[in-house]
PDB file of C-alpha atoms and ligand atoms in Angstrom:
ATOM      1  CA  MET T   1      26.068  -6.301   3.938  1.00  0.00           C
ATOM      2  CA  THR T   2      23.925  -9.143   2.657  1.00  0.00           C
ATOM      3  CA  GLU T   3      20.117  -8.833   3.255  1.00  0.00           C
ATOM      4  CA  ALA T   4      17.913 -11.222   4.602  1.00  0.00           C
ATOM      5  CA  ALA T   5      15.938 -13.421   1.992  1.00  0.00           C
ATOM      6  CA  TYR T   6      12.462 -13.169   1.065  1.00  0.00           C
ATOM      7  CA  ASP T   7      10.122 -14.715   3.567  1.00  0.00           C
ATOM      8  CA  THR T   8       7.059 -16.230   1.825  1.00  0.00           C
ATOM      9  CA  ASP T   9       5.198 -15.961   4.902  1.00  0.00           C
ATOM     10  CA  ASN T  10       5.265 -12.162   5.342  1.00  0.00           C
ATOM     11  CA  ILE T  11       1.830 -10.715   5.644  1.00  0.00           C
ATOM     12  CA  PHE T  12       1.513  -9.390   2.207  1.00  0.00           C
ATOM     13  CA  ALA T  13       2.424 -12.726   0.883  1.00  0.00           C
ATOM     14  CA  LYS T  14      -0.677 -14.158   2.853  1.00  0.00           C
ATOM     15  CA  ILE T  15      -2.895 -11.283   1.468  1.00  0.00           C
ATOM     16  CA  LEU T  16      -1.770 -11.982  -1.913  1.00  0.00           C
ATOM     17  CA  ARG T  17      -2.643 -15.619  -1.525  1.00  0.00           C
ATOM     18  CA  GLY T  18      -5.866 -14.799   0.011  1.00  0.00           C
ATOM     19  CA  GLU T  19      -5.198 -16.413   3.583  1.00  0.00           C
ATOM     20  CA  ILE T  20      -5.745 -13.251   5.272  1.00  0.00           C
ATOM     21  CA  PRO T  21      -8.518 -10.598   3.995  1.00  0.00           C
ATOM     22  CA  SER T  22      -7.871  -7.068   2.952  1.00  0.00           C
ATOM     23  CA  HIS T  23      -9.961  -4.151   1.722  1.00  0.00           C
ATOM     24  CA  ARG T  24      -9.016  -4.469  -2.098  1.00  0.00           C
ATOM     25  CA  VAL T  25      -9.373  -1.403  -4.227  1.00  0.00           C
ATOM     26  CA  TYR T  26      -7.459  -2.555  -7.327  1.00  0.00           C
ATOM     27  CA  GLU T  27      -6.119  -5.544  -8.788  1.00  0.00           C
ATOM     28  CA  ASP T  28      -4.502  -6.367 -12.257  1.00  0.00           C
ATOM     29  CA  GLU T  29      -2.143  -9.327 -13.338  1.00  0.00           C
ATOM     30  CA  ALA T  30       0.972  -7.595 -11.907  1.00  0.00           C
ATOM     31  CA  VAL T  31      -0.372  -5.474  -8.795  1.00  0.00           C
ATOM     32  CA  ILE T  32      -2.920  -5.272  -6.088  1.00  0.00           C
ATOM     33  CA  ALA T  33      -3.846  -2.398  -3.948  1.00  0.00           C
ATOM     34  CA  PHE T  34      -5.494  -2.391  -0.440  1.00  0.00           C
ATOM     35  CA  MET T  35      -6.298  -0.393   2.434  1.00  0.00           C
ATOM     36  CA  ASP T  36      -3.598  -0.020   5.234  1.00  0.00           C
ATOM     37  CA  VAL T  37      -4.935  -1.208   8.437  1.00  0.00           C
ATOM     38  CA  MET T  38      -2.942   1.252  10.640  1.00  0.00           C
ATOM     39  CA  PRO T  39      -3.604   4.210   8.188  1.00  0.00           C
ATOM     40  CA  GLN T  40      -1.415   7.396   8.508  1.00  0.00           C
ATOM     41  CA  GLY T  41      -4.518   9.249   7.242  1.00  0.00           C
ATOM     42  CA  PRO T  42      -7.869   8.405   5.827  1.00  0.00           C
ATOM     43  CA  GLY T  43      -7.583   6.478   2.508  1.00  0.00           C
ATOM     44  CA  HIS T  44      -3.966   5.195   3.151  1.00  0.00           C
ATOM     45  CA  THR T  45      -3.493   2.576   0.299  1.00  0.00           C
ATOM     46  CA  LEU T  46      -0.809   0.043  -0.205  1.00  0.00           C
ATOM     47  CA  VAL T  47       0.316  -0.577  -3.691  1.00  0.00           C
ATOM     48  CA  VAL T  48       1.701  -4.254  -3.920  1.00  0.00           C
ATOM     49  CA  PRO T  49       3.448  -6.103  -6.861  1.00  0.00           C
ATOM     50  CA  LYS T  50       2.557  -9.867  -6.997  1.00  0.00           C
ATOM     51  CA  VAL T  51       6.010 -10.808  -7.873  1.00  0.00           C
ATOM     52  CA  PRO T  52       8.004 -11.449  -4.465  1.00  0.00           C
ATOM     53  CA  SER T  53      10.772  -9.266  -3.516  1.00  0.00           C
ATOM     54  CA  ARG T  54      11.783  -8.089  -0.160  1.00  0.00           C
ATOM     55  CA  ASN T  55      11.913  -4.319  -1.113  1.00  0.00           C
ATOM     56  CA  LEU T  56      12.941  -2.116  -3.805  1.00  0.00           C
ATOM     57  CA  LEU T  57      16.498  -3.149  -3.460  1.00  0.00           C
ATOM     58  CA  ASP T  58      16.184  -6.578  -4.636  1.00  0.00           C
ATOM     59  CA  ALA T  59      13.266  -6.121  -6.994  1.00  0.00           C
ATOM     60  CA  ASP T  60      13.546  -7.027 -10.803  1.00  0.00           C
ATOM     61  CA  PRO T  61      13.036  -3.491 -12.351  1.00  0.00           C
ATOM     62  CA  SER T  62      10.706  -4.805 -14.860  1.00  0.00           C
ATOM     63  CA  ILE T  63       8.159  -4.509 -12.208  1.00  0.00           C
ATOM     64  CA  PHE T  64       8.770  -0.746 -11.588  1.00  0.00           C
ATOM     65  CA  GLY T  65       6.576   0.211 -14.610  1.00  0.00           C
ATOM     66  CA  PRO T  66       3.347  -1.781 -13.951  1.00  0.00           C
ATOM     67  CA  LEU T  67       3.992  -0.929 -10.264  1.00  0.00           C
ATOM     68  CA  PHE T  68       4.340   2.749 -10.633  1.00  0.00           C
ATOM     69  CA  THR T  69       1.407   3.119 -13.096  1.00  0.00           C
ATOM     70  CA  VAL T  70      -0.797   1.764 -10.530  1.00  0.00           C
ATOM     71  CA  VAL T  71       0.856   4.054  -8.062  1.00  0.00           C
ATOM     72  CA  GLN T  72      -0.344   6.908 -10.057  1.00  0.00           C
ATOM     73  CA  ARG T  73      -3.756   5.511 -10.922  1.00  0.00           C
ATOM     74  CA  ILE T  74      -4.107   5.177  -6.979  1.00  0.00           C
ATOM     75  CA  ALA T  75      -2.718   8.676  -6.209  1.00  0.00           C
ATOM     76  CA  GLN T  76      -5.257  10.141  -8.557  1.00  0.00           C
ATOM     77  CA  ALA T  77      -8.092   8.085  -7.295  1.00  0.00           C
ATOM     78  CA  VAL T  78      -7.512   8.822  -3.405  1.00  0.00           C
ATOM     79  CA  LYS T  79      -6.911  12.696  -4.366  1.00  0.00           C
ATOM     80  CA  LYS T  80     -10.477  12.722  -6.004  1.00  0.00           C
ATOM     81  CA  ALA T  81     -12.475  10.226  -3.358  1.00  0.00           C
ATOM     82  CA  PHE T  82     -11.267  12.350  -0.480  1.00  0.00           C
ATOM     83  CA  SER T  83     -11.257  15.876  -1.988  1.00  0.00           C
ATOM     84  CA  ALA T  84      -7.464  15.815  -0.778  1.00  0.00           C
ATOM     85  CA  ASP T  85      -4.956  18.944  -1.247  1.00  0.00           C
ATOM     86  CA  GLY T  86      -2.128  16.361  -2.212  1.00  0.00           C
ATOM     87  CA  VAL T  87      -0.721  12.935  -2.165  1.00  0.00           C
ATOM     88  CA  THR T  88       2.232  11.527  -0.264  1.00  0.00           C
ATOM     89  CA  VAL T  89       3.710   8.483  -1.987  1.00  0.00           C
ATOM     90  CA  MET T  90       6.353   6.683   0.471  1.00  0.00           C
ATOM     91  CA  GLN T  91       8.487   3.319   0.233  1.00  0.00           C
ATOM     92  CA  PHE T  92      11.013   1.930   2.906  1.00  0.00           C
ATOM     93  CA  ASN T  93      13.588  -0.370   2.526  1.00  0.00           C
ATOM     94  CA  GLU T  94      15.040  -2.563   5.451  1.00  0.00           C
ATOM     95  CA  PRO T  95      14.350  -1.744   9.007  1.00  0.00           C
ATOM     96  CA  ALA T  96      16.632   1.069   9.342  1.00  0.00           C
ATOM     97  CA  SER T  97      14.369   3.101   7.133  1.00  0.00           C
ATOM     98  CA  GLY T  98      11.202   2.048   8.939  1.00  0.00           C
ATOM     99  CA  GLN T  99      10.091  -1.101   6.740  1.00  0.00           C
ATOM    100  CA  THR T 100       8.117  -3.521   8.792  1.00  0.00           C
ATOM    101  CA  VAL T 101       6.475  -5.894   6.174  1.00  0.00           C
ATOM    102  CA  TYR T 102       9.170  -7.234   3.756  1.00  0.00           C
ATOM    103  CA  HIS T 103       7.386  -7.549   0.463  1.00  0.00           C
ATOM    104  CA  LEU T 104       7.767  -4.398  -1.791  1.00  0.00           C
ATOM    105  CA  HIS T 105       4.953  -1.894  -1.148  1.00  0.00           C
ATOM    106  CA  VAL T 106       4.257   1.823  -1.859  1.00  0.00           C
ATOM    107  CA  HIS T 107       2.299   3.700   0.631  1.00  0.00           C
ATOM    108  CA  VAL T 108      -0.440   6.511  -1.248  1.00  0.00           C
ATOM    109  CA  ILE T 109      -1.742   8.983   1.468  1.00  0.00           C
ATOM    110  CA  PRO T 110      -4.234  11.560   0.575  1.00  0.00           C
ATOM    111  CA  ARG T 111      -3.078  14.706   2.187  1.00  0.00           C
ATOM    112  CA  PHE T 112      -4.736  18.033   3.476  1.00  0.00           C
ATOM    113  CA  ASN T 113      -3.229  21.267   3.907  1.00  0.00           C
ATOM    114  CA  GLY T 114      -2.173  21.878   7.731  1.00  0.00           C
ATOM    115  CA  VAL T 115      -2.847  18.138   8.666  1.00  0.00           C
ATOM    116  CA  PRO T 116       0.160  16.033   9.797  1.00  0.00           C
ATOM    117  CA  LEU T 117       0.589  12.243   8.925  1.00  0.00           C
ATOM    118  CA  LYS T 118      -0.433  10.129  11.888  1.00  0.00           C
ATOM    119  CA  PRO T 119       2.463   7.912  13.240  1.00  0.00           C
ATOM    120  CA  HIS T 120       3.639   4.934  10.828  1.00  0.00           C
ATOM    121  CA  THR T 121       2.148   1.545  12.087  1.00  0.00           C
ATOM    122  CA  GLY T 122       0.057   3.421  14.827  1.00  0.00           C
ATOM    123  CA  GLU T 123      -3.523   2.664  15.380  1.00  0.00           C
ATOM    124  CA  MET T 124      -5.647  -0.089  14.145  1.00  0.00           C
ATOM    125  CA  GLU T 125      -8.830   1.405  12.033  1.00  0.00           C
ATOM    126  CA  LYS T 126     -12.052  -0.090  12.368  1.00  0.00           C
ATOM    127  CA  SER T 127     -12.811  -2.419   9.640  1.00  0.00           C
ATOM    128  CA  GLU T 128     -16.020  -0.502   8.605  1.00  0.00           C
ATOM    129  CA  VAL T 129     -14.084   2.535   8.073  1.00  0.00           C
ATOM    130  CA  LEU T 130     -11.590   0.725   5.922  1.00  0.00           C
ATOM    131  CA  ALA T 131     -14.349  -0.908   3.884  1.00  0.00           C
ATOM    132  CA  GLU T 132     -16.055   2.428   3.428  1.00  0.00           C
ATOM    133  CA  ASN T 133     -12.732   4.221   2.334  1.00  0.00           C
ATOM    134  CA  ALA T 134     -12.192   1.263  -0.084  1.00  0.00           C
ATOM    135  CA  GLY T 135     -15.703   1.686  -1.612  1.00  0.00           C
ATOM    136  CA  LYS T 136     -14.852   5.479  -2.243  1.00  0.00           C
ATOM    137  CA  ILE T 137     -11.718   4.680  -3.780  1.00  0.00           C
ATOM    138  CA  ARG T 138     -13.015   1.990  -6.152  1.00  0.00           C
ATOM    139  CA  ALA T 139     -15.828   4.533  -7.021  1.00  0.00           C
ATOM    140  CA  ALA T 140     -13.153   7.050  -8.080  1.00  0.00           C
ATOM    141  CA  LEU T 141     -10.980   4.473  -9.935  1.00  0.00           C
ATOM    142  CA  THR T 142     -14.101   3.659 -12.184  1.00  0.00           C
ATOM    143  CA  THR T 143     -14.913   7.490 -13.038  1.00  0.00           C
ATOM    144  CA  ASN T 144     -11.130   8.297 -13.595  1.00  0.00           C
TER     145      ASN T 144
HETATM  146  P1  5GP J 201       6.390  -0.532   5.929  1.00  0.00           P
HETATM  147  O1  5GP J 201       6.359  -0.364   7.370  1.00  0.00           O
HETATM  148  O2  5GP J 201       6.822  -1.905   5.634  1.00  0.00           O
HETATM  149  O3  5GP J 201       6.592   0.347   4.952  1.00  0.00           O
HETATM  150  O4  5GP J 201       4.617  -0.666   5.706  1.00  0.00           O
HETATM  151  C1  5GP J 201       3.897  -1.908   6.123  1.00  0.00           C
HETATM  152  C2  5GP J 201       2.412  -1.129   6.312  1.00  0.00           C
HETATM  153  O5  5GP J 201       1.544  -2.259   6.376  1.00  0.00           O
HETATM  154  C3  5GP J 201       2.156  -0.366   7.321  1.00  0.00           C
HETATM  155  O6  5GP J 201       1.676   0.903   7.152  1.00  0.00           O
HETATM  156  C4  5GP J 201       1.227  -1.314   8.277  1.00  0.00           C
HETATM  157  O7  5GP J 201       0.148  -0.401   9.004  1.00  0.00           O
HETATM  158  C5  5GP J 201       0.486  -2.021   7.142  1.00  0.00           C
HETATM  159  N1  5GP J 201       0.183  -3.470   7.723  1.00  0.00           N
HETATM  160  C6  5GP J 201       0.633  -3.956   8.780  1.00  0.00           C
HETATM  161  N2  5GP J 201       0.051  -5.230   9.033  1.00  0.00           N
HETATM  162  C7  5GP J 201      -1.159  -5.198   7.979  1.00  0.00           C
HETATM  163  C8  5GP J 201      -2.082  -6.150   7.595  1.00  0.00           C
HETATM  164  O8  5GP J 201      -2.258  -7.340   8.189  1.00  0.00           O
HETATM  165  N3  5GP J 201      -2.899  -5.618   6.771  1.00  0.00           N
HETATM  166  C9  5GP J 201      -2.963  -4.583   5.986  1.00  0.00           C
HETATM  167  N4  5GP J 201      -3.858  -4.157   5.085  1.00  0.00           N
HETATM  168  N5  5GP J 201      -1.760  -3.623   6.412  1.00  0.00           N
HETATM  169  C10 5GP J 201      -1.095  -3.821   7.220  1.00  0.00           C
END
């Protein structure tokens, strides 16, 4: 089956262009990371390559090195920032898998023993909570 084309007006493309705000925790020439607005747990972060692709299926594989280097750094930082017991890394491709935003991204979520994930794209978190959590992650990144 042929998948839909990349939509340059998807929400992460707008965040990448600075057209809508986000709580950024990391940026380099290839990748940005920012807080998910409907977190499945405190510290839920999205790691996003700047180069456009709909998801993993149509991505140029040369981005996976830079992308997953940052995924690892963010995973280490959120574990430290939230004193988490573990970290879940998730990535969805096409609606059947649960994908809702069609620009490749990886979810990085701190996990705590016995605490289940909240629903995917559930409740919006308060901006001040996201800002505070972003600050904790930025601090952990600078001391890693
Ligand atoms: P997907 O379902 O495509 O794997 O994940 C998309 C994620 O983006 C969801 O976890 C959802 O909460 C998050 N999200 C949706 N809209 C926005 C937004 O405007 N800003 C941010 N930071 N996250 C968003």
